[in-house]
Coordinates of C-alpha atoms in Angstrom, one line a residue:
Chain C
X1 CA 0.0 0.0 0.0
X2 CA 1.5 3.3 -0.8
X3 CA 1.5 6.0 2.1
X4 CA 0.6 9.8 2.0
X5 CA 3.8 11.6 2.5
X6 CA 1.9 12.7 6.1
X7 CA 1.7 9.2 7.2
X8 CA 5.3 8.5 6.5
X9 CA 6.4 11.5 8.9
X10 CA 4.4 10.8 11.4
X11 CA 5.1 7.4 11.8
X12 CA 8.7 7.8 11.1
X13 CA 9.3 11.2 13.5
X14 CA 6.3 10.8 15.5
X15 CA 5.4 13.1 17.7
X16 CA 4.7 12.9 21.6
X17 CA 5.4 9.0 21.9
X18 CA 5.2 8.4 25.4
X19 CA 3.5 8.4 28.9
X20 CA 2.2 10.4 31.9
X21 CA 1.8 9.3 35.4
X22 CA -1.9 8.1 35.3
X23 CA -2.3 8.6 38.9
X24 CA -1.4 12.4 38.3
X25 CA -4.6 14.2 38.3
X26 CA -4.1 16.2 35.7
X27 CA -4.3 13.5 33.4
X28 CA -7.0 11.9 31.6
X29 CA -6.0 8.4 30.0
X30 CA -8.1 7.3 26.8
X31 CA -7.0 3.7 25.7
X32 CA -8.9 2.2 23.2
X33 CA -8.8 -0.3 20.2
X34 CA -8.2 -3.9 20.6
X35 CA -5.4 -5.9 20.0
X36 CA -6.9 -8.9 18.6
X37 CA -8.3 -6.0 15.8
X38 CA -4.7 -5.3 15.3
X39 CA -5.1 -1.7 16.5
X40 CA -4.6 -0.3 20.0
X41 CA -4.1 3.6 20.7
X42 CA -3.3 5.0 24.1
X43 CA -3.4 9.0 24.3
X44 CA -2.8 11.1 27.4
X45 CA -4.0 14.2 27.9
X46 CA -2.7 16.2 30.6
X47 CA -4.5 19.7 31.8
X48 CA -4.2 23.3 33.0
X49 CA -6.2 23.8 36.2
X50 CA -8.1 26.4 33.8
X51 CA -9.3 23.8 31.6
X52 CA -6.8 23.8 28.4
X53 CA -4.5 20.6 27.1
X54 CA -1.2 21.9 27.9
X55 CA 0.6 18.1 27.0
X56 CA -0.7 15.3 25.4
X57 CA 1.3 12.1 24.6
X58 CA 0.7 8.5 22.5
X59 CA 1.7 4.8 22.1
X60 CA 0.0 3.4 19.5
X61 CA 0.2 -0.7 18.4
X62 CA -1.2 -0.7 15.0
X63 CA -0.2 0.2 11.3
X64 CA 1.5 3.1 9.6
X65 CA -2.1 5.1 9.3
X66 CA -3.2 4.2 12.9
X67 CA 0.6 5.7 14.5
X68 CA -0.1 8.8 12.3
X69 CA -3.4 9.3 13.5
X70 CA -2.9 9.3 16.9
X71 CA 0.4 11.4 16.7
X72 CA -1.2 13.7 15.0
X73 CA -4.4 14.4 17.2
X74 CA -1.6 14.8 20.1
X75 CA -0.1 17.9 18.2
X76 CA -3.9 18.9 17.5
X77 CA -5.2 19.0 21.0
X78 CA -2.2 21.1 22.4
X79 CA -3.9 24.5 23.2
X80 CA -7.1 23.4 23.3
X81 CA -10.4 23.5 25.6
X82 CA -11.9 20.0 26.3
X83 CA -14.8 21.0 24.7
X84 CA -12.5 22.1 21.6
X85 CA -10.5 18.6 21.5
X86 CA -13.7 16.7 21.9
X87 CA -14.9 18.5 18.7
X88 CA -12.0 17.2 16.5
X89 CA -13.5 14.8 13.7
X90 CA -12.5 11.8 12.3
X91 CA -13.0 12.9 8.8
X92 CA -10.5 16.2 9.5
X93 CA -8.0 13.3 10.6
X94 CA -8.4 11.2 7.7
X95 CA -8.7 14.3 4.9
X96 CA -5.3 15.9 6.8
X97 CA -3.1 12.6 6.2
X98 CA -4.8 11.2 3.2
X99 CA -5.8 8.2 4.3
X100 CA -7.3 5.6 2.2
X101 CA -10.9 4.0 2.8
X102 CA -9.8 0.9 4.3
X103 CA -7.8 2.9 6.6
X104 CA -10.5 5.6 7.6
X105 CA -10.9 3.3 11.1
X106 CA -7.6 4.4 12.7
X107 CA -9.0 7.9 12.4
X108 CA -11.5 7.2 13.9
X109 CA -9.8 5.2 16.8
X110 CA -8.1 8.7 16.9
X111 CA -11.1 10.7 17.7
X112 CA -12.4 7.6 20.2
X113 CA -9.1 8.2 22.2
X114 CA -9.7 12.1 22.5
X115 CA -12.9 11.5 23.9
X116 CA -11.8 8.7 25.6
X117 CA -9.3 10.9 27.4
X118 CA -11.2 13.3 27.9
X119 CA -14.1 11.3 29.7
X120 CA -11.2 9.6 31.8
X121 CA -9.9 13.2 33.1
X122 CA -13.2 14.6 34.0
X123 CA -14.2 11.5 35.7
X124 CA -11.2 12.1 38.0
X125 CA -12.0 15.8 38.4
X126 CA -15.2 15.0 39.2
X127 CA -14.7 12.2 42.0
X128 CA -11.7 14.8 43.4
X129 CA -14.4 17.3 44.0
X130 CA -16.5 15.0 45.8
X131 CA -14.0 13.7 47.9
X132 CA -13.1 17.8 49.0
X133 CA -16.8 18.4 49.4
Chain W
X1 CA 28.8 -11.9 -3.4
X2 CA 27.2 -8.1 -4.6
X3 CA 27.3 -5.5 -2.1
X4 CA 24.4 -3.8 -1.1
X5 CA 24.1 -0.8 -2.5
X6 CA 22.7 2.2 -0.3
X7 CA 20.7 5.3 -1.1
X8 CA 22.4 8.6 -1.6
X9 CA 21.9 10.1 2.1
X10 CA 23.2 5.9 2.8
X11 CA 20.4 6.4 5.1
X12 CA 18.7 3.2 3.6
X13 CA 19.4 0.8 0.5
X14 CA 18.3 1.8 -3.2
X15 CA 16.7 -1.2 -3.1
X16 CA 15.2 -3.2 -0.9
X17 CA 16.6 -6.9 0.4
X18 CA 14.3 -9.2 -1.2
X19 CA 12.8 -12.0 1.3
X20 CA 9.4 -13.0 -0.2
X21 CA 10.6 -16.1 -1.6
X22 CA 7.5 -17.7 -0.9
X23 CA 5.6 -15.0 -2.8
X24 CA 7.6 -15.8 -5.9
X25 CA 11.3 -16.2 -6.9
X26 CA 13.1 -14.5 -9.7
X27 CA 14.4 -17.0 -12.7
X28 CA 17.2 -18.1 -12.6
X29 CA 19.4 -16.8 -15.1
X30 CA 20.2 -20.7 -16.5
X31 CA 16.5 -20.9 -17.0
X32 CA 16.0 -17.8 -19.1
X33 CA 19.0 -19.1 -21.1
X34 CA 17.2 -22.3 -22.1
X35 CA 13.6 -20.4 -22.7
X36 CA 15.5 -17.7 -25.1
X37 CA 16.1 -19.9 -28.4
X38 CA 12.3 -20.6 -28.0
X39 CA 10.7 -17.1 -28.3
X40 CA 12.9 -16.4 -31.6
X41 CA 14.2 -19.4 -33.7
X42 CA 12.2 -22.4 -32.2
X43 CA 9.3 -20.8 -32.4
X44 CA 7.3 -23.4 -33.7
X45 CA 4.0 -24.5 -32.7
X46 CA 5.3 -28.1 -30.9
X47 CA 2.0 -29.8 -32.4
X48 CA 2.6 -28.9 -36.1
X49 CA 3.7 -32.3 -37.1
X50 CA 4.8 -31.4 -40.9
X51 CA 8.2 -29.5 -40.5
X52 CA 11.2 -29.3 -38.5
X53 CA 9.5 -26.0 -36.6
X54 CA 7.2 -27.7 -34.7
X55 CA 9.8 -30.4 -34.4
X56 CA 12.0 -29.2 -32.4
X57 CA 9.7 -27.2 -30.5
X58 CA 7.8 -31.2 -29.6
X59 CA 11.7 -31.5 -28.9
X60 CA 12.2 -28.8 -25.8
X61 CA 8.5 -29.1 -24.4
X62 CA 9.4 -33.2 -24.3
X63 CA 12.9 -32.7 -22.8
X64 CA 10.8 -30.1 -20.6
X65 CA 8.6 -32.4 -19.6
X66 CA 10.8 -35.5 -18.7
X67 CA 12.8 -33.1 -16.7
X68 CA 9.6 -32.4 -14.6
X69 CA 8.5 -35.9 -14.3
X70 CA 12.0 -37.0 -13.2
X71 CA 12.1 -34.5 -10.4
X72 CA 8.8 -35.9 -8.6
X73 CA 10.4 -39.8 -9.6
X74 CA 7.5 -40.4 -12.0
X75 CA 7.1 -41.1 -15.9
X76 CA 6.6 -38.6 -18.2
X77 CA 3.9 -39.7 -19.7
X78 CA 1.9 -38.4 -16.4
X79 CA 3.0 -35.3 -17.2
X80 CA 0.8 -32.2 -18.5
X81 CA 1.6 -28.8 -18.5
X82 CA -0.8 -26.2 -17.2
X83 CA -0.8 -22.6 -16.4
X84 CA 0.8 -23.0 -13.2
X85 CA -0.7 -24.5 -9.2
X86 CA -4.3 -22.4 -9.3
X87 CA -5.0 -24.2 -12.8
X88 CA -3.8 -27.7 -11.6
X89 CA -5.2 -27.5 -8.3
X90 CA -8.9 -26.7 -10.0
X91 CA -8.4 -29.5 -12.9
X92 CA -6.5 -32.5 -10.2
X93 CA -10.1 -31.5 -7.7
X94 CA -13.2 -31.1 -10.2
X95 CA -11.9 -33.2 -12.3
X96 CA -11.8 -36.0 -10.4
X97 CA -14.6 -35.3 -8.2
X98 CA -16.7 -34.7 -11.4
X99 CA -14.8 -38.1 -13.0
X100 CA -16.1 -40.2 -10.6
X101 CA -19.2 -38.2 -9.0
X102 CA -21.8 -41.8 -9.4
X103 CA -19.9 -43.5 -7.5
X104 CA -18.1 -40.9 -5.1
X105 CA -19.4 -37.8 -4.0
X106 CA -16.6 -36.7 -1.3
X107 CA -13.7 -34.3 -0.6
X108 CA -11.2 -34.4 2.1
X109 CA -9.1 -31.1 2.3
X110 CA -7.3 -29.7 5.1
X111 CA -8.4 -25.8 6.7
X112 CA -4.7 -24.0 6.1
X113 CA -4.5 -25.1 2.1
X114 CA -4.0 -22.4 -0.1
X115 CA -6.9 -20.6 -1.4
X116 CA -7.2 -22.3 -5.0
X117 CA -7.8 -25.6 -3.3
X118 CA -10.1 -24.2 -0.7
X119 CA -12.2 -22.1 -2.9
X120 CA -12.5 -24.9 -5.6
X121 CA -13.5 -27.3 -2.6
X122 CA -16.4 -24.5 -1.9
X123 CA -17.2 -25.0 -5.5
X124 CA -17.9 -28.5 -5.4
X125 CA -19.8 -28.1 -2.0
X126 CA -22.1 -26.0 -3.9
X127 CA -22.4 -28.6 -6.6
X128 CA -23.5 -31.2 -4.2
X129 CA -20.3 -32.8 -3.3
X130 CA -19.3 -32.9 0.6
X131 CA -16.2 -31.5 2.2
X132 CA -14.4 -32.5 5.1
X133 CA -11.7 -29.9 6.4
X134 CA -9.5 -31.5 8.5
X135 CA -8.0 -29.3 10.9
X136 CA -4.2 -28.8 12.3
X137 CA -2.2 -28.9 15.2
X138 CA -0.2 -26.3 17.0
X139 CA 2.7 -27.6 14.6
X140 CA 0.4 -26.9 11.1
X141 CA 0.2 -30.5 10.3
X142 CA -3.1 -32.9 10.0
X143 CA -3.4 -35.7 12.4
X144 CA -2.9 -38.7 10.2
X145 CA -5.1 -41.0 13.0
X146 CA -8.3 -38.5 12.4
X147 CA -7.2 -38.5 8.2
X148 CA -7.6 -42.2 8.5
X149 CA -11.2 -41.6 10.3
X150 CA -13.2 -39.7 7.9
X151 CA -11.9 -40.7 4.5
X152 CA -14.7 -43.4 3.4
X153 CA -15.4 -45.6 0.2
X154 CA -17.4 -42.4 -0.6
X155 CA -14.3 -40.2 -0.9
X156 CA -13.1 -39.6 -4.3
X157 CA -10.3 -37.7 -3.4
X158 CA -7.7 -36.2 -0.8
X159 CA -5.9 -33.1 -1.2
X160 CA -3.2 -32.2 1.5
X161 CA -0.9 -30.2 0.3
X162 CA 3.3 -30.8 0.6
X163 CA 4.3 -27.6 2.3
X164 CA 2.5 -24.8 3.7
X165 CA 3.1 -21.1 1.6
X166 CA 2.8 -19.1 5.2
X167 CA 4.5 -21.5 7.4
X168 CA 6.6 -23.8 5.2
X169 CA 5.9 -27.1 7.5
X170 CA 5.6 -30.0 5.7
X171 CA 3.2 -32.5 5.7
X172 CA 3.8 -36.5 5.9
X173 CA 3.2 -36.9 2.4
X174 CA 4.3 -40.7 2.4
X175 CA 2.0 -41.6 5.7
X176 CA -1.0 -39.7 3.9
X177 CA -0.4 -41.4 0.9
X178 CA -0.5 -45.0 2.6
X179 CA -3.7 -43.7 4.4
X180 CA -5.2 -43.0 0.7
X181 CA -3.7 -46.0 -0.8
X182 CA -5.3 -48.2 1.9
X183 CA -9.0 -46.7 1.7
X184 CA -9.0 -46.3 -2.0
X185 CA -9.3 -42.4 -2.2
X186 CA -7.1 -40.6 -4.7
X187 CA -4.2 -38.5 -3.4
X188 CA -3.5 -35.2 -4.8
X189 CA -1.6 -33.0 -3.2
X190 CA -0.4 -29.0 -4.0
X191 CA 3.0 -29.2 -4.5
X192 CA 3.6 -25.6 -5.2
X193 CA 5.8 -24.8 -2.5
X194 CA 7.7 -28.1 -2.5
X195 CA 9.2 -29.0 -5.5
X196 CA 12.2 -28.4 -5.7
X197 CA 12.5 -27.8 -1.6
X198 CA 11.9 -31.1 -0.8
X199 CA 12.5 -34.6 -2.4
X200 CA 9.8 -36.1 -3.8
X201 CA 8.7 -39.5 -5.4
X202 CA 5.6 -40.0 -6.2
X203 CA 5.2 -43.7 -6.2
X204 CA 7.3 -44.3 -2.9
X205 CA 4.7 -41.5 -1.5
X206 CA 1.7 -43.0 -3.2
X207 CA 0.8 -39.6 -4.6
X208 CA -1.9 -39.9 -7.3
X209 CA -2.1 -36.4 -8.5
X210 CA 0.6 -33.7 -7.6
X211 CA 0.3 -30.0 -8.7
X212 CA 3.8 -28.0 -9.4
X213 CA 4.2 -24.6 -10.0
X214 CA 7.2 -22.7 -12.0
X215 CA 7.8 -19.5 -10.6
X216 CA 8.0 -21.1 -6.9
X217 CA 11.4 -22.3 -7.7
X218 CA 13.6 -20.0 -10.0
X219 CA 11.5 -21.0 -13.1
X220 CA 8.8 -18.6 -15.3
X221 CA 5.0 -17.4 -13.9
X222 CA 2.3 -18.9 -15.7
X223 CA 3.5 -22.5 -16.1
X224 CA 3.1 -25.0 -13.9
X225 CA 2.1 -28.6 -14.2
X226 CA 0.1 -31.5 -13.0
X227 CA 1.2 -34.9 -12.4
X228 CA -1.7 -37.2 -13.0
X229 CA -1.2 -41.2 -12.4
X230 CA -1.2 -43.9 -15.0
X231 CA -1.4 -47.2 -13.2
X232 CA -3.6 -47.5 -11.2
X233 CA -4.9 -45.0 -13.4
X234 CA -6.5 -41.7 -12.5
X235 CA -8.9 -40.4 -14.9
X236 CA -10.3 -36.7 -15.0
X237 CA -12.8 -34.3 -16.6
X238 CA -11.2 -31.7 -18.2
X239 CA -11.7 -27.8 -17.5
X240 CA -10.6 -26.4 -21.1
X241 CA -11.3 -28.4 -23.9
X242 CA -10.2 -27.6 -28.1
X243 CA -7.4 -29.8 -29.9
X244 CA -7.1 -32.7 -27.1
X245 CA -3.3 -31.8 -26.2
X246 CA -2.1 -32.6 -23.4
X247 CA -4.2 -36.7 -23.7
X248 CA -7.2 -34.6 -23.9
X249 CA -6.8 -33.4 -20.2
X250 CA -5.6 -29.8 -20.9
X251 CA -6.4 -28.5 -24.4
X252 CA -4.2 -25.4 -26.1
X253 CA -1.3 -24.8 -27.7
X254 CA 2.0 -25.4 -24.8
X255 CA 3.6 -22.1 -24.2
X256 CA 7.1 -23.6 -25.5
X257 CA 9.4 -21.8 -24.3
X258 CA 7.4 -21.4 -20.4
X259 CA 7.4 -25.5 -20.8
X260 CA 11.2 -25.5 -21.3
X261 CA 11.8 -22.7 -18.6
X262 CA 9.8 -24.8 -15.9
X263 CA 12.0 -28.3 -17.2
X264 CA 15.3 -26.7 -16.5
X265 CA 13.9 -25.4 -13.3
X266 CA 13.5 -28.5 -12.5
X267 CA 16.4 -30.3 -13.7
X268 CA 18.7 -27.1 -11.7
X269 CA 17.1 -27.9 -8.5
X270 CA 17.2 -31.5 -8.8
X271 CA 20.8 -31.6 -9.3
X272 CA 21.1 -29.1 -6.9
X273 CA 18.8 -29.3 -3.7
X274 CA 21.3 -31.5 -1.2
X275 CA 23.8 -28.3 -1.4
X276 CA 21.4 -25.7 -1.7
X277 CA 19.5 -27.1 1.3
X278 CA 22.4 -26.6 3.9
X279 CA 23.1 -23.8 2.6
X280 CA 19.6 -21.5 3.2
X281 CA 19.0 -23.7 6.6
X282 CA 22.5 -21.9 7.9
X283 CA 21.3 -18.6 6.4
X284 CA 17.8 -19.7 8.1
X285 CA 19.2 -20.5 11.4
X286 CA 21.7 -17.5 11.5
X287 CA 18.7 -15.0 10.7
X288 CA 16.5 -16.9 13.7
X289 CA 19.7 -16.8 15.8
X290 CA 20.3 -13.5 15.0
X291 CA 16.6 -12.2 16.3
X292 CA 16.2 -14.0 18.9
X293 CA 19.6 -12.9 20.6
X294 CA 18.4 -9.5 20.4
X295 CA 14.7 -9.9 20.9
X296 CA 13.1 -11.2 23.6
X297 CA 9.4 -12.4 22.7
X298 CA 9.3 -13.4 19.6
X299 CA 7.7 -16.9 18.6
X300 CA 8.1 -18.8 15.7
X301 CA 4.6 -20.1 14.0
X302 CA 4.7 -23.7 12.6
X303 CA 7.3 -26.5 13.3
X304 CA 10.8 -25.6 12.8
X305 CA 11.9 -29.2 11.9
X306 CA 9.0 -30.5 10.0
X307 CA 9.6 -27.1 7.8
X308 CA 11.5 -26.4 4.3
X309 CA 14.7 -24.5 4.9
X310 CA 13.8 -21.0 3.1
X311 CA 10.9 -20.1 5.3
X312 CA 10.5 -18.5 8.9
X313 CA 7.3 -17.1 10.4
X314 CA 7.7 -15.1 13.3
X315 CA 5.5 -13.2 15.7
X316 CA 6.8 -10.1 17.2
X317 CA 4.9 -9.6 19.8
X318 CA 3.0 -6.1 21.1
X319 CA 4.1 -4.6 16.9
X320 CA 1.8 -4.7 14.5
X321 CA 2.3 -6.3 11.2
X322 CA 2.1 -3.9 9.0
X323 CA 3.4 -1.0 11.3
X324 CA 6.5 -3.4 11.3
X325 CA 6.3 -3.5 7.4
X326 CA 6.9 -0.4 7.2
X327 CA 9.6 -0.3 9.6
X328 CA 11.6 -2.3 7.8
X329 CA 11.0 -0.7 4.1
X330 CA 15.0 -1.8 2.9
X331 CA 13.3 -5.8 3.1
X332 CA 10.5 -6.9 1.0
X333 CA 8.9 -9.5 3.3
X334 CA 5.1 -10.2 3.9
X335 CA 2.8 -10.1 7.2
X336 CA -0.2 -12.3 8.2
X337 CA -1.8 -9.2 9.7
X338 CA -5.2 -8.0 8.7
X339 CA -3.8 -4.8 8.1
X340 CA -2.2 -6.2 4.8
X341 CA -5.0 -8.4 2.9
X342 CA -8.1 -6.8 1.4
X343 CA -10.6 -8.8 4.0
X344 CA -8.7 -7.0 6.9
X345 CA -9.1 -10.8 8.5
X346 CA -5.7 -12.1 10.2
X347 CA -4.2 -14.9 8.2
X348 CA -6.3 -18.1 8.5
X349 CA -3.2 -20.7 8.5
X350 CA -1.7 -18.5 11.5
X351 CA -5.6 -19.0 12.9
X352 CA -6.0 -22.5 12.5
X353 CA -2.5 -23.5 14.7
X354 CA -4.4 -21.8 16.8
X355 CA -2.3 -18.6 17.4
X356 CA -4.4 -16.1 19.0
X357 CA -5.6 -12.9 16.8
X358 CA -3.2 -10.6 18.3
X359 CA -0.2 -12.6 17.8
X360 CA -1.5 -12.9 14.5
X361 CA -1.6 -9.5 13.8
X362 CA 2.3 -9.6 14.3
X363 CA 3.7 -12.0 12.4
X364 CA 5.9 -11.3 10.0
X365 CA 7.5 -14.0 6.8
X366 CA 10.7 -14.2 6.0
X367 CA 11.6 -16.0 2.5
X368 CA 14.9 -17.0 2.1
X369 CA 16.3 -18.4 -1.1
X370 CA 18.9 -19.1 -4.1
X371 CA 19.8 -16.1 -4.1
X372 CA 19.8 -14.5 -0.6
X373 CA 23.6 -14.0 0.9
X374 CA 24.9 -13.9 4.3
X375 CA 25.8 -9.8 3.5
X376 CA 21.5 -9.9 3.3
X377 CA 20.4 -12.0 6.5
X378 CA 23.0 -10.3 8.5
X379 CA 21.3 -6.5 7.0
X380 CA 17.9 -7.8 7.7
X381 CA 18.5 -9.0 11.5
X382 CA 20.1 -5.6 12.4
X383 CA 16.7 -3.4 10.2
X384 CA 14.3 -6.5 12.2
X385 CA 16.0 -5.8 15.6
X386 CA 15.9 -1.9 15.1
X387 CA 12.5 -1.2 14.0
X388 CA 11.2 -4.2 16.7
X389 CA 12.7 -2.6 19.0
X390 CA 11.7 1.1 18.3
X391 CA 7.6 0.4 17.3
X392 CA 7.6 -1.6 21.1
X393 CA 8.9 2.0 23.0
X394 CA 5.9 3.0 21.5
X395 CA 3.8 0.3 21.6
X396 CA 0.8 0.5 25.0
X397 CA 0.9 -3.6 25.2
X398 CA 5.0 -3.5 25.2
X399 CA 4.7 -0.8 28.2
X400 CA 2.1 -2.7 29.9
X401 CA 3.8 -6.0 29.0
X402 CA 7.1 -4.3 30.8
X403 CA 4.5 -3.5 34.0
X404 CA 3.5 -7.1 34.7
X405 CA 0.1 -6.6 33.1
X406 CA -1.3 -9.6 31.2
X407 CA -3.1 -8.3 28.0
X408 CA -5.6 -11.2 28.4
X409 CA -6.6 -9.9 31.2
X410 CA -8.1 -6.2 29.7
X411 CA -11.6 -6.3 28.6
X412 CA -10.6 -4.8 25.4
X413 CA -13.9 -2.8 23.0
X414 CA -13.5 -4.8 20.0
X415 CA -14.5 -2.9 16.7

């Protein structure tokens, strides 16, 4: 299969590979995919006590298209609002790297393991304020 | 030995190290020398039986086909040519089924045979005839005890085939063949990835019908042949009919000079197996070697004794296939991961030893062959080892792996 030029970058400089502390609270963990489906994508997003993605990081087990993906979302969601990186699309992912229709399901692993993250980090700010209430 | 020649920025080579031998294999040069004389001179049609044109064409496609017949030890009068393993694998199955259909009306095939044989077998199920699929151990081979069980006075014929084209093992041609003998089934059996790897002799094996394929082993694409018994005989209803060539099994002018590229194939790797043998299992054991030293976690699908020399299917595990692939772009290699094929299924064979999907998904083959060198295997451990070992830093099941979490144990959201 030939690769857009975007997909070979980002899977040969990707960036953000790597982890946060999950226990940190800053941090909402989104892993999703499984790995009898030949795809899994972890993405950590970590935030600014007003709300923005300051950091965001990836490990991805899965093709060429499904590393792209998910290295590109974590430059995408630096900067944002939650509300912001929860509105990233699938079909923005795929049309930015030129995926292919058989590939269109790593993008939109991508934009499950946004929301994924995010879900994970306000369930964690959520159960902190109850514990200080 | 050619050195391998690297891109400008000698960042990676101009071209990559070809290990997809199972795929196909280039000709060897000897056998493009014998086909050449053919295409130009000898051009002759080899049936015209009124000048010296078609003469010595008959010549080269009967030299052609004794060579074949003598590398499988039979005559070569049970020799026809075909268009290569598809064509004889449909023409050894419906014709025989459809040969003998009043008297017989079943199939025994085995689950990890190469999609030909399988999809022909789905054919005749739809015809009416049954199918038995016998199914394979951890090690890819049938259990002869259970072959022996369902092949009846109603089966017309059994088709195993000699070595596997994902995991190279290789089946016990000469105990199936006893099985077949013994019940009164015929025994075909795909011989696309054997000859020429293996030694074979058709009567010692009791084989019945035996399909070979040219470009498998340094001869041309689209030639093969099929090796079709005389005594007892084996008789057949043929798929393309016209002149009656070929004893009316196979009608249509032979491709001479593809007839005389897939004889010397055969008569080079008959001569020259015994050396050529050792050779790729050192290249094949250094490559392993070389991996596993590096690599922790990596399993080899299929038996590695029962196995031809030139074939290795590993599973790297917590990298994907095809990520993989692409990781190690200076070798041309192939990947039972879904990723790759069209049906974005992970390989069946790899399924039926019973290898779990997600070891599946990274399994990688490596073809080794005639023309492979030590300069190549040594290249190819160091690209495996590197991009392994960079695609697990980024890989969630290497990290978890690394933190004592079993991967089983995650109630994964499959999609």
């Amino acid at each position: 299969m030939a690769y857009s030029e975007k997909v070979i970058d980002h899977y040969e400089h990707p960036r953000n590979v790597g982890s946060f502390g999950k226990e940190d609270g800053a941090v909402g963990t989104g892993l999703v995919g499984a790995p009898a489906c030949g795809d899994v994508m972890k993405l950590q997003i970590k935030v600014s006590p007003d709300g923005i993605i300051e950091d965001a990081k990836f490990k991805t087990f899965g093709c060429g298209s499904a590393i792209a993906s998910s290295s590109l979302v974590t430059e995408w969601v630096k900067g944002k609002t939650l509300d912001e990186a929860a509105a990233i699309k699938n079909t923005e992912i795929a049309q930015h790297l030129a995926l292919p229709p058989v590939k269109i399901h790593c993008s939109v692993l991508a934009e499950d393991a946004i929301k994924a993250a995010i879900a994970d980090y306000r369930k964690k700010t959520r159960a902190d304020d109850e514990a200080a209430e | 030995m050619t050195v391998l020649s690297k891109t400008k920025d000698g960042k990676g080579l101009a071209r990559p190290i070809y290990l997809d031998y199972q795929a196909t294999t280039p000709c060897d040069p000897r056998v493009v020398q014998a086909m050449l004389p053919y295409f130009t001179e000898k051009f002759g049609n080899p049936h015209s039986r009124n000048h010296v044109y078609g003469w010595e064409a008959e010549d080269g496609v009967e030299k052609a086909r004794e060579q074949v017949a003598s590398i499988l030890g039979a005559d070569m009068k049970e020799v026809i040519f075909t268009s290569g393993a598809t064509e004889s694998n449909n023409l050894a199955l419906k014709g025989v089924a459809h040969f003998y259909k009043d008297k017989k009306n079943h199939v025994v095939t085995c689950v990890t045979e190469h999609k030909c044989v399988l999809d022909t077998c789905r054919h005749l199920e739809q015809e009416g005839f049954s199918v038995t699929y016998l199914p394979v151990g951890k090690d890819g081979l049938i259990d002869l005890g259970q072959l022996a069980e369902v092949v009846t006075e109603r089966t017309a014929i059994v088709s195993i085939m000699a070595v596997n084209n994902e995991i190279g093992v290789i089946q016990p041609l000469a105990e199936i063949g006893a099985i077949c003998r013994k019940k009164g089934a015929f025994f075909h059996t795909d011989a696309a990835q054997a000859v020429g790897k293996i030694p074979i002799d058709v009567n010692a094996m009791n084989i019945d019908l035996l399909s070979v394929s040219g470009h498998k082993f340094y001869g041309p694409k689209g030639v093969g042949a099929l090796y079709v018994r005389r005594r007892p005989r084996v008789r057949l209803v043929a798929m393309i009919n016209g002149g009656g060539q070929e004893r009316g099994m196979r009608s249509g002018t032979l491709p001479t000079p593809l007839c005389v590229g897939l004889g010397e194939a055969c008569a080079i790797a008959q001569a020259e197996m015994g050396v050529e043998n050792v050779r790729l299992s050192a290249l094949r054991d250094r490559l392993l070697g070389g991996i596993r030293q590096r690599l922790p976690e990596v399993y080899l699908n299929g038996d590695l004794d029962r196995r031809i020399p030139g074939n290795l299917n590993l599973s790297f595990a917590f990298v994907e296939g095809e990520g993989l692939m692409m990781g190690v772009k200076d070798l041309s290699v192939s990947s039972g991961s879904a990723c790759t094929s069209a049906s974005l299924e992970p390989s069946y064979v790899l399924r039926a030893l019973g290898v779990q999907d997600e070891m599946a998904h990274t399994s990688l083959r490596l073809g080794i062959g005639r023309f492979t060198t030590d300069e190549e295997i040594d290249y190819a451990i160091d690209h495996i080892v590197e991009a392994v070992s960079r695609l697990r830093e980024m890989s969630p099941l290497w990290e978890m792996h690394q933190d004592g979490i079993d991967i089983q144990s995650i109630e994964w959201a499959e999609h």
